[in-house]
XYZ file of C-alpha atoms in Angstrom:
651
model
C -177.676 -70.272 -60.396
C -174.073 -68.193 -60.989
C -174.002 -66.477 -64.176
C -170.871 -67.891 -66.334
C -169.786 -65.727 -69.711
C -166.924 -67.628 -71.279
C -164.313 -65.462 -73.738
C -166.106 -65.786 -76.841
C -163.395 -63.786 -79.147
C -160.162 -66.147 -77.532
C -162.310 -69.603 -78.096
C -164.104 -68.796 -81.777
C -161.315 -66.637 -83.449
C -158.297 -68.278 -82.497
C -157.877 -71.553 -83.972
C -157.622 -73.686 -80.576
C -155.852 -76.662 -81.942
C -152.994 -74.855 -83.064
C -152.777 -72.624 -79.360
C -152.527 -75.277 -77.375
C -150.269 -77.385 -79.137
C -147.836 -74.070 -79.400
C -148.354 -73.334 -75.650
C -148.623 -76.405 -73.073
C -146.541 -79.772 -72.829
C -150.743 -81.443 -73.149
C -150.359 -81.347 -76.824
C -148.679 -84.728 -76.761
C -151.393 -86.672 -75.064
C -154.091 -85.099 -77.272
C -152.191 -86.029 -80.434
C -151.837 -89.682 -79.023
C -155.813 -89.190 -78.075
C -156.702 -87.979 -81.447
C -154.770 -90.836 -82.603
C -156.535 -93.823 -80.771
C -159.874 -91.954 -81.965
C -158.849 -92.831 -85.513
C -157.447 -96.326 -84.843
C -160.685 -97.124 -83.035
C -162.770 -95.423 -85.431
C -160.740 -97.192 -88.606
C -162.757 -100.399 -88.029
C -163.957 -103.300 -90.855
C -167.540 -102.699 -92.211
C -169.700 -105.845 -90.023
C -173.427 -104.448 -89.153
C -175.641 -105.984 -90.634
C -177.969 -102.967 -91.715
C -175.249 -101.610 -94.432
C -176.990 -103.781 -96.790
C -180.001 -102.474 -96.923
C -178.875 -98.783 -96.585
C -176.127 -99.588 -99.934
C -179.598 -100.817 -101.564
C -181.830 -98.238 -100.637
C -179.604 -95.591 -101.964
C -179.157 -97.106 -105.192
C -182.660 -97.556 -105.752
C -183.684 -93.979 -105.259
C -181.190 -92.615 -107.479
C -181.973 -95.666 -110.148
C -186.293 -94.946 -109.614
C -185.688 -91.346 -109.391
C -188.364 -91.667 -106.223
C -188.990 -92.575 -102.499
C -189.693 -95.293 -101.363
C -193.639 -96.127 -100.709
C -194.115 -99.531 -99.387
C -191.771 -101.823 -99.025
C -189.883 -103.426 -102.193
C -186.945 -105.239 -100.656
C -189.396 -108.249 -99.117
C -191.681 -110.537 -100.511
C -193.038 -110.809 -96.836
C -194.233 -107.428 -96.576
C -194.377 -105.825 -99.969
C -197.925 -104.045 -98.422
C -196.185 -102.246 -95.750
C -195.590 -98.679 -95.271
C -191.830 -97.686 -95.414
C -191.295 -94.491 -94.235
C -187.465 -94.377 -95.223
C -186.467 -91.105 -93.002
C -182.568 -92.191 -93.680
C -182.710 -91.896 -97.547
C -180.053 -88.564 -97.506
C -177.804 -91.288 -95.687
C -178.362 -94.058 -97.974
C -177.824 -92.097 -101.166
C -174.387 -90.281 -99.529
C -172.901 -93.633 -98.760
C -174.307 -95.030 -102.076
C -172.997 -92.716 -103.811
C -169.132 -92.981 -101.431
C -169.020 -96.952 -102.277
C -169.465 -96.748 -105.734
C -166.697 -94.101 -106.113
C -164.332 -95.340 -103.553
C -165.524 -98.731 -102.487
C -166.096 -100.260 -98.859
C -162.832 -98.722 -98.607
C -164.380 -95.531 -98.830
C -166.991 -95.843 -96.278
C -164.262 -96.297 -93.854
C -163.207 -92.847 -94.194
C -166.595 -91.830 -94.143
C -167.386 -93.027 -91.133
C -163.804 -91.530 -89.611
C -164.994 -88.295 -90.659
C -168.451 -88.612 -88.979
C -166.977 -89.729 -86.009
C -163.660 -86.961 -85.649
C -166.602 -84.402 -86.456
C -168.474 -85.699 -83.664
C -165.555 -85.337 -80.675
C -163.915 -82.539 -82.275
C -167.617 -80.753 -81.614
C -167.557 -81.878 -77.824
C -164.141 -80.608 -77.890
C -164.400 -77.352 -79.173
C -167.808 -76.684 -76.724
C -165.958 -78.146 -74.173
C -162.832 -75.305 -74.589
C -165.852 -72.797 -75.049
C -166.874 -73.306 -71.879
C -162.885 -72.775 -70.647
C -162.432 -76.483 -69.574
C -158.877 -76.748 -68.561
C -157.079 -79.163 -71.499
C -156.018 -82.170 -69.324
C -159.653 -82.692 -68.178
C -160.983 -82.532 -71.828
C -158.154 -84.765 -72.558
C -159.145 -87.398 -69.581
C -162.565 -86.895 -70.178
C -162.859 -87.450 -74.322
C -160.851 -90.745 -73.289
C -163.419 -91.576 -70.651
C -166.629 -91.479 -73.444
C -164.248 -92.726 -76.153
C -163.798 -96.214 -74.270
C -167.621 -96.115 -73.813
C -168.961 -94.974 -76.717
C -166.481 -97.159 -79.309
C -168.594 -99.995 -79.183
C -171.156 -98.000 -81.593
C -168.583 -97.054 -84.253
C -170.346 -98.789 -86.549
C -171.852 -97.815 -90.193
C -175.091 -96.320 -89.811
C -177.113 -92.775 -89.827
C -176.886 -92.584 -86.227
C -173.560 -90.906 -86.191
C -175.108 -87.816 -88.028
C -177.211 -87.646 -85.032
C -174.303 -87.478 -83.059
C -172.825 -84.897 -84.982
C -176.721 -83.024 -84.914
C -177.123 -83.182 -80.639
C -173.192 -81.773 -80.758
C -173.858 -79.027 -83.394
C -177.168 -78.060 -81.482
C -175.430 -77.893 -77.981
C -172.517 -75.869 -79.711
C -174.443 -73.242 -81.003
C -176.912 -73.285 -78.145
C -174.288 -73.183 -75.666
C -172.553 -69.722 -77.777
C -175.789 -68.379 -77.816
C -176.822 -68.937 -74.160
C -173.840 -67.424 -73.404
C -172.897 -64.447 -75.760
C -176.581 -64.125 -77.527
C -174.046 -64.657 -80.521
C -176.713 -64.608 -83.807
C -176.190 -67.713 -85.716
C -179.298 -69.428 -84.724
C -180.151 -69.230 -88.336
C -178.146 -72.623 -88.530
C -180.465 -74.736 -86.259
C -183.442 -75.116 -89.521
C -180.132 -75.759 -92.007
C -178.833 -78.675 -89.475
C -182.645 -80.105 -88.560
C -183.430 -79.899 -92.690
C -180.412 -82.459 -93.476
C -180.570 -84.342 -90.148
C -184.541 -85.401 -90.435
C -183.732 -86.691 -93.611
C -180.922 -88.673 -92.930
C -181.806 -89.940 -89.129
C -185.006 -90.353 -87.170
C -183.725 -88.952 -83.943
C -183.638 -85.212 -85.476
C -186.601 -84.502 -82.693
C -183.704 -84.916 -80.413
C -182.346 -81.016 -81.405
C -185.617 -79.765 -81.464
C -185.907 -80.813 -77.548
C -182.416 -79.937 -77.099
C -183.718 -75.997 -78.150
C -187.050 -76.322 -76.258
C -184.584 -77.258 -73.081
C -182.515 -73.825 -74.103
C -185.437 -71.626 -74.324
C -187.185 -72.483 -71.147
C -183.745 -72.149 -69.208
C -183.188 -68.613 -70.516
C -186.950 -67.493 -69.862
C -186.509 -68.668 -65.970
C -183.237 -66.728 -66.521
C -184.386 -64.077 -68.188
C -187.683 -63.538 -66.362
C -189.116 -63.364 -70.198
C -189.376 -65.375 -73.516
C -186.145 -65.128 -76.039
C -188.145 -64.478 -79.180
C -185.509 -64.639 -81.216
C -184.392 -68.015 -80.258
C -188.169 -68.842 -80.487
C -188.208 -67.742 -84.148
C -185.623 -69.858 -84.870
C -186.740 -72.651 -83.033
C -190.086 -72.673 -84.887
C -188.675 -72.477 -88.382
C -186.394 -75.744 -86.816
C -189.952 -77.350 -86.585
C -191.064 -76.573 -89.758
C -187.877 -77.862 -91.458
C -189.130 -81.000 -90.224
C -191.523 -81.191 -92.843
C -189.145 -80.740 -95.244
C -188.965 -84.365 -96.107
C -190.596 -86.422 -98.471
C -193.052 -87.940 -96.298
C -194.085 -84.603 -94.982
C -196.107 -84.763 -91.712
C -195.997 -88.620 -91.405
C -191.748 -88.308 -91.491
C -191.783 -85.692 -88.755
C -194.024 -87.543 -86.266
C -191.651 -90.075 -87.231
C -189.437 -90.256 -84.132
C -192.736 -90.745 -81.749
C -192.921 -94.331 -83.820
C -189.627 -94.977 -82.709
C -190.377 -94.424 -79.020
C -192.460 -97.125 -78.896
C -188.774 -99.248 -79.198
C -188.395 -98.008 -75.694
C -191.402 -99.689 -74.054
C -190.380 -102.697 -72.109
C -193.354 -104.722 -73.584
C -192.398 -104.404 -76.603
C -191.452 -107.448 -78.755
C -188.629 -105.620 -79.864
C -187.043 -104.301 -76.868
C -187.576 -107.410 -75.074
C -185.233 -109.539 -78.001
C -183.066 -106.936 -80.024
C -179.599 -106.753 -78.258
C -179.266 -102.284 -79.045
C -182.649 -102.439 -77.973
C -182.747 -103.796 -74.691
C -181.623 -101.861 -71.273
C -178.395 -102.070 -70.134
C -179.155 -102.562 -66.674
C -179.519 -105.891 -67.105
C -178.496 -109.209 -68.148
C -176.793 -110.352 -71.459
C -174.328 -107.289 -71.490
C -170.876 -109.842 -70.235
C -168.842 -109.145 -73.094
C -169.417 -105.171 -72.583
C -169.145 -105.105 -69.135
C -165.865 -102.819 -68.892
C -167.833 -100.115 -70.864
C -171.143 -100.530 -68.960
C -169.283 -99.866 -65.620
C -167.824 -96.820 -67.283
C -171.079 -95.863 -68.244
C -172.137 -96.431 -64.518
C -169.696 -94.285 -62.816
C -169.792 -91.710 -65.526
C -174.036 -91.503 -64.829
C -173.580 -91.918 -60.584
C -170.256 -88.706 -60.887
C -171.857 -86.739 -63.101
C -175.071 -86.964 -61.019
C -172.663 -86.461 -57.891
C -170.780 -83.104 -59.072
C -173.949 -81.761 -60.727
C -175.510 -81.755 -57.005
C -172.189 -80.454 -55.752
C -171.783 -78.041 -57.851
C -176.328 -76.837 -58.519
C -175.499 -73.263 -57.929
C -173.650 -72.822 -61.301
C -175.830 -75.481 -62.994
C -178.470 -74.545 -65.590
C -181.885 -75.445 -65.866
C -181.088 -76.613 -69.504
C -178.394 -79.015 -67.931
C -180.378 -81.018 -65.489
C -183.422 -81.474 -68.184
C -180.825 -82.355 -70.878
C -178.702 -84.324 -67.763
C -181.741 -86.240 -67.168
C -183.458 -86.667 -70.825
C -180.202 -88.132 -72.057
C -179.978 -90.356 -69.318
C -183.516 -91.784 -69.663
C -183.300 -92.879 -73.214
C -180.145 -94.997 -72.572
C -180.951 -96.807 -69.354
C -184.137 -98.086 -72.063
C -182.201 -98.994 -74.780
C -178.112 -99.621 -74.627
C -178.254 -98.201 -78.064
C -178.854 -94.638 -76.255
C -175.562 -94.798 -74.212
C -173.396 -93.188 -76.665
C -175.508 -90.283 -76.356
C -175.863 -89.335 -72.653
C -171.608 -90.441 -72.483
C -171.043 -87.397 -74.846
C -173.602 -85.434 -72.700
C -172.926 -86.728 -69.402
C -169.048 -85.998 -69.980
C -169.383 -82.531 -70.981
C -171.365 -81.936 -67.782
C -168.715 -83.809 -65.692
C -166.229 -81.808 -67.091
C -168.108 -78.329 -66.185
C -168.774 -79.465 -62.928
C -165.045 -80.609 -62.138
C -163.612 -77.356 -63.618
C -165.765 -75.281 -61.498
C -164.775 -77.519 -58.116
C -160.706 -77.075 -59.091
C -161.677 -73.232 -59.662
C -162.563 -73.522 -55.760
C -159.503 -72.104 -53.658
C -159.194 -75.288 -51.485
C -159.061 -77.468 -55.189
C -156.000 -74.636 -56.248
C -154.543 -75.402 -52.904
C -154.227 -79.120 -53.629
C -154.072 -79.032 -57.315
C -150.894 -76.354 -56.776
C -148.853 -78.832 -54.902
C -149.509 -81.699 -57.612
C -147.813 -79.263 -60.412
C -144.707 -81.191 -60.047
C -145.866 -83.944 -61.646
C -147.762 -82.414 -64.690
C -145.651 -83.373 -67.234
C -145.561 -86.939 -66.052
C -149.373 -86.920 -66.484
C -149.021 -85.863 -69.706
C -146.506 -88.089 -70.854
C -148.188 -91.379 -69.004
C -151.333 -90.292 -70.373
C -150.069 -90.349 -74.006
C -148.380 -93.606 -73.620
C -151.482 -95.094 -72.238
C -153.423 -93.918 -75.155
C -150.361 -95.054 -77.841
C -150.634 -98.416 -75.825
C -154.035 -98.990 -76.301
C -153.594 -97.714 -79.709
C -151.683 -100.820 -79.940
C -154.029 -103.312 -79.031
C -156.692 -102.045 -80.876
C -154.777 -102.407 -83.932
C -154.037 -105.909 -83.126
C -157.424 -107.013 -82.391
C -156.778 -107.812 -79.205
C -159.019 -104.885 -77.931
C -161.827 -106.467 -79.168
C -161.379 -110.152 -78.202
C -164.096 -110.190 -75.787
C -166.755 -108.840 -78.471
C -166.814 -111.909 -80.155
C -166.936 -111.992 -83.472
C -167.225 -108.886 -86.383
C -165.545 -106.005 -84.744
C -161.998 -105.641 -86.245
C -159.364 -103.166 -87.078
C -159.354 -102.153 -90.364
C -160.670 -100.781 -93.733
C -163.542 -101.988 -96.017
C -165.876 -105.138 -95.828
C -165.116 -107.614 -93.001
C -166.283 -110.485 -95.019
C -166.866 -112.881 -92.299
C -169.847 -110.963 -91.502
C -171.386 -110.944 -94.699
C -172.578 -114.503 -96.932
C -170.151 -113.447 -99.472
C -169.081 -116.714 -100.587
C -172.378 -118.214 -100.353
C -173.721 -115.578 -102.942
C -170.568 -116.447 -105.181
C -171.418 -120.337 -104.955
C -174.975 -119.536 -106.125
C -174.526 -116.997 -108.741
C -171.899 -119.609 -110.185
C -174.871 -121.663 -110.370
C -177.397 -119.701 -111.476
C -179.421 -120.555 -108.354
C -181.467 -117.201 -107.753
C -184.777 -118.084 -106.615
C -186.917 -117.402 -103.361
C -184.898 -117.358 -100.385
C -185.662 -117.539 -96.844
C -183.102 -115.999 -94.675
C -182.475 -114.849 -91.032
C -182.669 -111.694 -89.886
C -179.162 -110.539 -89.692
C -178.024 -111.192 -93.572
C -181.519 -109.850 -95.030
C -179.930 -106.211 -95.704
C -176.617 -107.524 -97.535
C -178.698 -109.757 -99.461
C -181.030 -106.920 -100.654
C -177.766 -105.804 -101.247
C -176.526 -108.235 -103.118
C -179.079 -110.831 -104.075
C -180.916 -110.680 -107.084
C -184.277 -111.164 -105.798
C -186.496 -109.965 -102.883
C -185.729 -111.055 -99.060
C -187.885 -113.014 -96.530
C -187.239 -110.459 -93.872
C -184.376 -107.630 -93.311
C -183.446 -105.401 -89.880
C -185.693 -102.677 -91.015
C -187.944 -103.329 -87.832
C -190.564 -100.508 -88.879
C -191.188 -101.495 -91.368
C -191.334 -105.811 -90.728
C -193.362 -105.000 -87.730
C -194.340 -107.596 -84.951
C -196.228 -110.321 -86.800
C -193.880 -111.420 -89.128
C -191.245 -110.850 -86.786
C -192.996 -113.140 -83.894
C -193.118 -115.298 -86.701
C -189.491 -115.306 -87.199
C -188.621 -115.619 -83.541
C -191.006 -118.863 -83.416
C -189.004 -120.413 -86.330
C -185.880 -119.568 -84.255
C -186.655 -120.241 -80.565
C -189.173 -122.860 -80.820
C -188.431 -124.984 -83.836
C -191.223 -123.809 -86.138
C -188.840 -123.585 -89.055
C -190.857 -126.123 -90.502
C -194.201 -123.650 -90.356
C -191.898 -121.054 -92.187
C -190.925 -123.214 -94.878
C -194.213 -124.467 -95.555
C -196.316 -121.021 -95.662
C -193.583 -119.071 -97.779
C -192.490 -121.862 -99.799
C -188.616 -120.819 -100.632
C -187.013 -122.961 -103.147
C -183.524 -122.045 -100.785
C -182.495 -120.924 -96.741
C -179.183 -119.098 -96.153
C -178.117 -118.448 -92.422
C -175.580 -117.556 -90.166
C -174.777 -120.915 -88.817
C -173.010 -118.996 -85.603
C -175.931 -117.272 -84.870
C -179.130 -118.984 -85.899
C -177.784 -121.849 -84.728
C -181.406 -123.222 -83.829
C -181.922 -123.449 -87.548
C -178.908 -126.506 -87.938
C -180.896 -129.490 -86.594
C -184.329 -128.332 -88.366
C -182.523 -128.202 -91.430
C -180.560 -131.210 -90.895
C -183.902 -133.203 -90.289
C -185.717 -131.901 -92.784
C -186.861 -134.235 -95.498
C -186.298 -132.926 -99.488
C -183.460 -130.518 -98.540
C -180.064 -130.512 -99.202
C -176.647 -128.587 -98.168
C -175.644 -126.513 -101.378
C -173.186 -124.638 -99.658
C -171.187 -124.278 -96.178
C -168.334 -122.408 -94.988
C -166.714 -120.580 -91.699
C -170.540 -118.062 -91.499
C -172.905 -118.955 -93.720
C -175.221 -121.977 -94.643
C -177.440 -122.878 -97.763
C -179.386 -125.552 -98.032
C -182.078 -125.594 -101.172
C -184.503 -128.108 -102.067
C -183.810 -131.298 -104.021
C -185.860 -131.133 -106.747
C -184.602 -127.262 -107.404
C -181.295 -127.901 -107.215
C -181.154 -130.734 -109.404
C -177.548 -131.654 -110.485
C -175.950 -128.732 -108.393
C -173.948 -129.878 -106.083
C -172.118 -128.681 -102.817
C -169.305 -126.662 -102.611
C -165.756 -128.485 -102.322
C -164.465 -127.922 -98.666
C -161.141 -128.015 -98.925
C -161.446 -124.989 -101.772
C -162.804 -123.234 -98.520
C -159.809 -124.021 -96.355
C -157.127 -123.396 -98.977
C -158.679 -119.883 -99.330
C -158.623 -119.370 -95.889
C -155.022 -120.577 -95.328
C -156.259 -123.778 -93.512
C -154.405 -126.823 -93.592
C -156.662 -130.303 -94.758
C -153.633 -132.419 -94.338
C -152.728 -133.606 -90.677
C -150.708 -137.098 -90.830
C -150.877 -138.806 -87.037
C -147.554 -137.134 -86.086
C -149.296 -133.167 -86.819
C -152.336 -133.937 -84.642
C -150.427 -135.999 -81.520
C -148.096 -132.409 -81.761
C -150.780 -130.135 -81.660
C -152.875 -131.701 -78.879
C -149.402 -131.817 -77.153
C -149.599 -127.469 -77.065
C -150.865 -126.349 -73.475
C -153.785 -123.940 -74.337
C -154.030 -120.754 -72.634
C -152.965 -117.773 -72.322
C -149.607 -116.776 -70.634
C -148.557 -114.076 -68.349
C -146.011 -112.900 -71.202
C -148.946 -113.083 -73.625
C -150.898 -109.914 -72.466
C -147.409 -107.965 -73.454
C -147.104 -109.727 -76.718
C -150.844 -108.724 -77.308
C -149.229 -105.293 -77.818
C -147.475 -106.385 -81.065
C -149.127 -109.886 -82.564
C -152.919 -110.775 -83.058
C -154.372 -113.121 -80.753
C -156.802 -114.057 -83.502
C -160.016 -117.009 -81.556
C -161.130 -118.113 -85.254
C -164.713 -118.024 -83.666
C -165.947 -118.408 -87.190
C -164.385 -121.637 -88.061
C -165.127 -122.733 -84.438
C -168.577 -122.193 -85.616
C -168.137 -124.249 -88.823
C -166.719 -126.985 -86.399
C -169.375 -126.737 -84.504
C -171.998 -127.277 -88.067
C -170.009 -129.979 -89.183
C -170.201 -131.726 -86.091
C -173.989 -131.484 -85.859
C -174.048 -132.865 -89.523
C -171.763 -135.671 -88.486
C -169.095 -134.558 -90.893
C -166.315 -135.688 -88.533
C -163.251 -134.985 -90.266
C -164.294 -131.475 -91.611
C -164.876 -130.652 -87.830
C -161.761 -132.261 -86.957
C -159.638 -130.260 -89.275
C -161.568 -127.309 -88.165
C -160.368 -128.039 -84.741
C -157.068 -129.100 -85.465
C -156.522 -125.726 -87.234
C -157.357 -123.698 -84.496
C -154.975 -124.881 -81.719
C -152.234 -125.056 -84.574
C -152.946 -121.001 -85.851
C -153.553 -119.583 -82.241
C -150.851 -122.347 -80.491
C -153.505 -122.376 -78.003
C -153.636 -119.025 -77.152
C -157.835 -119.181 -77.039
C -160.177 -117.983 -74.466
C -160.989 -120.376 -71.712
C -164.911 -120.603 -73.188
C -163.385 -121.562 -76.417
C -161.141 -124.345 -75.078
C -163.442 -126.139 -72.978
C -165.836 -126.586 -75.681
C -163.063 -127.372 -78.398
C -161.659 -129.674 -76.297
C -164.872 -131.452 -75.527
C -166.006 -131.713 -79.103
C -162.543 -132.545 -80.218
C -162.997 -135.764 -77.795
C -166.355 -136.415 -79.015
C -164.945 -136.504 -82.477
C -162.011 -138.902 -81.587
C -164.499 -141.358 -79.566
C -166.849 -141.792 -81.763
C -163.785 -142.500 -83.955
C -162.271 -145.052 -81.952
C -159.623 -143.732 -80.682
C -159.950 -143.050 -76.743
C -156.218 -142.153 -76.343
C -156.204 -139.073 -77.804
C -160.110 -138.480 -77.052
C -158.952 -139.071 -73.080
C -156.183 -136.629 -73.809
C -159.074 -133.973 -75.347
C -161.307 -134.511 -72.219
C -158.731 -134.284 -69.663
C -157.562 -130.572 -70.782
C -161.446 -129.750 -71.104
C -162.222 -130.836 -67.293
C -159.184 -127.847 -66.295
C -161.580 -125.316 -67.766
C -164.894 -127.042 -66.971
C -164.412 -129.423 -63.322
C -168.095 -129.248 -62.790
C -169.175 -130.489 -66.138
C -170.910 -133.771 -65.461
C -170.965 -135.198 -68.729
C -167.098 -134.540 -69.045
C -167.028 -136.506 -66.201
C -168.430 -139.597 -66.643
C -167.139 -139.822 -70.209
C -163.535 -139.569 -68.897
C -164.373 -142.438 -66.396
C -165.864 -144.347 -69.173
C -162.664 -144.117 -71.567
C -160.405 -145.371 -68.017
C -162.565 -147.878 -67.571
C -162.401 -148.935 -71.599
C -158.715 -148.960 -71.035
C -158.665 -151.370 -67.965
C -160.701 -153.982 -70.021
C-alpha cells in the first residue's frame, strides 16, 4: 500500500472555509449544502426518549447523585440503572430550562454542523477535490437525516469524527496532539455508551501503522492506554466501561429486542417502506465504496478496510448503525474516487468535462435550495408518517400534552399504566412514577415480554389486573391494539381523547370527573364541528389525489395528511362515536382538498361510508365507497358493500 502525506501546514493553518469560498465558483453549492444541513437539522422535538433524558438531568442536579436503581418506574424500582448518558441529560437539562424546547433545537444544530463540518475538514485533509466533498456530504446527508433526532448519539457522532480527525493527522504527519483522545473518551463515556467505538477506532490505527511501520508506535500506544483508562472515569467505574459490551447484546438476532424495536432491527429486511429511498442510498453507498476500495487496495490502509468493515457490520444489525458507516463509508468513497480521477486516463476525461463545471455547480446548488424547499414545507417528510417536521421546539402531537393538562385540571395523579413510547415524557412530566419507559437496559425482557403480550395478544386485561393502575394513557395511533380492550373493559371509562393520546381511568376513581369536551379539542386545533348538508355534499364532491401540478406546488405550500386526526377518526369510530369520526373525516378532505396519500384515502373513504351506512344514508355512503374501490379494486369487502347499497336502491 502507496504511502500518501497530505499538506498538513495548507489544510490546518489556513482557515479552509474562507479559501475556497475566495477561490472557486464551488462556494455556491456548499453554501446552499450547508444550508439544507440546517433546514434538515432545524426539526420539531418528537422521540420519545427526550422525556426521560429532560428528567434524568433534573434529578441529578436536584439529588446531587447518580442514579442507582431505577426511580422513574414502579415496575422496576429493583433494577440496576447504569445511566452512562447523565453528562447528556444534565447539558440538555440544563439548555431547556434556560432557553426552552426552543433551545434544544439549536443544540441539536450545533451537534449535528459539528459532526459534518468534522468529515469535512478530514475530508480536505486528505486533499479531496471540493465538488466531490460537496456531492458526497449530500450523498450521507439524505441518508443519515432520518436520525436527526434528540438524543446522546450525536456526541458519538461527533466522538468517531474527532477520533478519525486526529488519527488521520497523526497517521499522516505524526502531528502530537494525541493527548486529546483521553479528553474526548472522558466526556464521551459519560454522555454515550458507544465511546468503545474510539477506543477501536485507535486500536484499528495502531495495528495499521505497526504493519506499516514494521514496529509498535509507542507513543500512540501511550495515549491509547490512558484513552482506556478515561473510561473509568465515570461514576459507575468498571461496570460503566464494560458498558457498551451490554449493549451488543441489542445486536443479536434472538434477541427480544432486536427482533421488535424498529432502530433495532436490520435493515435488510422488511418493515423499512417508508425509508426505502435512504436504504437504497445506503445500499449503493456500501456495494461503491466496497467497489472503489478493491479498485483502488494499493493506496488503501489496513486501518480502512477494518474500520470499512467494522462500521459496516454494526449497521446491517441494527438500522440505528447506518448513520455511522454513511459518514465512514463516504469518506472512504471519496478517497478512493479522488485517487481514480488522479489517474491520467480519469484527467483525460475529467479535462474535457471542464466546460461544464460551473453548470455543476450552479445545478448542484439549486438542487440543494430545492430540496431546501420541501423540507421546509414538510413535504420531505410525508412518507415518514407522522412526528418528523420542520421546525423549532416541542412537536406536541408527539407528546400527551393535553392529556396531562386535562388531568392536572383534575387533580387526577394516581398510578398510571402507559405504553412504551410516552413513558419518558411522562417521567417528564407526570407527577408520579411510570409503568414502563424506552430505557430498554434497564426494563429488561420480562417486563417488556410482558408489555408486548398486553399489546400483540390482548393480555391488557393481565396487565391491568397484576399492577392495578387507577388510569391508562396511550397513543391511540400506535397502540392501537389497546382501543377494543379498553373499550370492552368493564369499570373503565374515557376521561380524555384527542388527535394522539387516550385516557381512560376507572369508575370508581374518577368519580364525578368527567370527559373532556370535543369540540374544545377541534376549536384549538382549527377544526370545524359545524358541517350543514350543503358543506359535506361539497366536500365529498373534491376529487382526492394528488395532481401533476401538485409536486411543484409542494415547493411552496404544505401538503399537511392530518395522520393524527385520521387516527382520532379512526378511535372514535371503534367507540361508535359516529359524528366525532365524521367531523374528523370531513375535516380532512376540506384542510388538504384531497391532496392525501392514496393509503390515506382508501381507508378514509371506506370508513367515511361505513359511517354514512350505518347512518342511513347510502347515497352519499355509495358515493364514499365508489372513490375508495379507485384506490383499493381488489378489496372484497368494498365490493360487496357497494353491490349491497345498488341493490338497496333498486328495491
Amino acid at each position: 500500500m502507496e504511502n500518501e502525506t497530505p499538506n498538513v501546514e495548507e489544510h490546518l493553518q489556513e482557515n479552509p472555509l474562507l479559501k475556497f469560498i475566495k477561490s472557486t465558483s464551488w462556494s455556491i453549492p456548499f453554501i446552499a449544502l450547508v444550508v439544507l444541513l440546517v433546514v434538515f437539522s432545524l426539526r420539531l422535538i418528537n422521540n420519545a426518549d427526550i422525556g426521560f433524558h429532560l428528567k434524568g438531568g433534573q434529578w441529578i442536579l436536584e439529588n446531587f447523585k447518580f442514579p442507582g436503581n431505577d426511580v422513574f418506574t414502579y415496575t422496576v424500582n429493583t433494577h440496576e440503572y447504569i445511566d452512562m448518558q447523565w453528562l447528556y441529560q444534565v447539558l440538555i437539562f440544563s439548555v431547556q430550562s434556560i432557553f426552552g424546547y426552543a433551545g434544544l433545537t439549536i443544540l441539536n444544530v450545533l451537534f449535528i454542523l459539528t459532526t459534518f463540518y468534522l468529515l469535512y475538514r478530514v475530508m480536505q485533509f486528505r486533499e479531496v477535490p471540493l465538488p466531490l466533498i460537496i456531492i458526497t456530504l449530500f450523498t450521507i446527508l439524505l441518508v443519515v437525516q432520518i436520525r436527526f433526532s434528540y438524543r446522546p448519539e450525536l456526541i458519538s457522532w461527533i466522538g468517531i469524527m474527532l477520533t478519525l480527525f486526529i488519527m488521520e493527522v497523526y497517521y499522516f504527519t505524526k502531528k502530537k496532539n494525541l493527548y486529546l483522545l483521553p479528553i474526548i473518551t472522558l466526556v464521551w463515556v459519560n454522555m454515550h455508551g458507544l465511546f468503545m467505538i474510539g477506543l477501536f477506532m485507535m486500536a484499528c490505527y495502531i495495528l495499521s501503522i505497526w504493519i506499516k511501520d514494521k514496529k509498535l508506535d509507542l507513543y500512540l500506544l501511550k495515549w491509547f492506554a490512558i484513552a482506556i483508562l478515561a473510561t473509568l472515569v465515570n461514576p459507575y467505574f468498571i461496570k460503566g466501561a464494560t458498558y457498551p459490551f451490554y449493549l451488543l447484546t441489542r445486536l443479536d438476532e434472538s434477541n427480544i429486542f432486536a427482533q421488535t424495536i424498529f432502530e433495532l432491527k436490520s435493515p435488510i429486511g422488511v418493515g423499512f417502506s417508508n425509508l426505502l429511498f435512504e436504504l437504497r442510498i445506503y445500499y449503493w453507498t456500501a456495494a461503491l465504496s466496497l467497489a472503489f476500495f478493491l479498485l483502488t487496495y494499493r493506496k488503501r490502509k489496513i486501518h480502512e478496510f477494518i474500520i470499512f468493515v467494522a462500521f459496516f457490520y454494526i449497521s446491517y444489525a441494527a438500522v440505528r448503525n447506518v448513520p455511522i458507516f454513511m459518514f465512514y463509508a463516504g469518506f472512504i468513497l471519496s478517497l478512493c474516487l479522488k485517487d481514480i480521477f488522479a489517474t491520467e486516463f480519469a484527467k483525460k476525461i475529467t479535462s474535457k468535462l471542464e466546460v461544464i463545471n460551473d453548470a455543476l455547480a450552479y445545478s448542484l446548488a439549486i438542487a440543494f435550495i430545492l430540496v431546501s424547499a420541501r423540507v421546509v414545507t414538510g413535504n420531505y417528510y410525508l412518507g415518514y408518517g407522522s412526528g418528523a417536521n420542520f421546525g423549532m421546539g416541542l412537536n406536541e402531537k408527539s407528546f400527551p400534552v393535553g392529556a396531562l393538562e386535562h388531568l392536572k385540571k383534575n387533580n387526577l395523579n394516581g398510578r398510571i399504566l402507559n405504553d412504551i413510547g410516552y413513558g419518558g415524557w411522562l417521567e417528564w412530566q407526570y407527577p408520579n412514577q411510570v409503568f414502563i419507559d424506552g430505557r430498554l437496559e434497564v426494563i429488561k425482557e420480562d417486563l417488556y415480554k410482558e408489555y408486548l403480550a398486553a399489546l400483540n395478544n390482548n393480555k391488557l386485561a393481565d396487565l391491568i389486573a397484576k399492577y392495578n393502575p387507577q388510569l391508562v394513557i396511550f397513543n391511540h395511533g400506535v397502540s392501537y391494539s389497546w382501543i377494543p380492550q379498553m373499550r370492552d373493559m368493564p369499570g373503565w371509562k374515557i376521561v380524555y381523547l384527542d388527535d394522539n393520546t387516550a385516557v381512560y381511568g376507572k369508575s370508581d376513581y374518577l368519580g364525578t370527573v368527567s370527559m373532556n369536551y370535543i369540540g374544545e379539542f377541534f376549536e384549538k386545533e382549527g377544526y370545524r364541528i359545524d358541517f350543514n348538508d350543503d358543506d359535506i355534499n361539497r366536500i365529498l364532491d373534491i376529487e382526492p389525489g394528488f395532481k401533476k401540478s401538485d409536486w411543484f406546488s409542494g415547493f411552496y405550500e404544505e401538503h399537511n395528511q392530518y395522520r393524527e386526526l385520521n387516527s382520532f377518526a379512526l378511535f372514535c369510530l371503534d367507540i361508535n362515536r359516529l359524528k366525532e369520526a365524521e367531523f374528523a373525516y370531513l375535516n380532512i378532505l376540506d384542510k388538504s382538498n384531497g391532496k392525501l396519500e392514496p393509503e390515506i384515502i382508501k381507508e378514509l373513504y371506506f370508513n367515511l361510508g361505513t359511517i354514512y351506512q350505518r347512518n342511513g344514508d347510502d347515497e352519499k355512503a355509495l358515493k364514499c365507497y365508489k372513490i375508495a374501490i379507485k384506490y383499493d379494486p381488489f378489496n372484497s369487502e368494498l365490493q360487496k358493500r357497494i353491490l349491497d347499497v345498488d341493490v338497496k336502491k333498486t328495491l
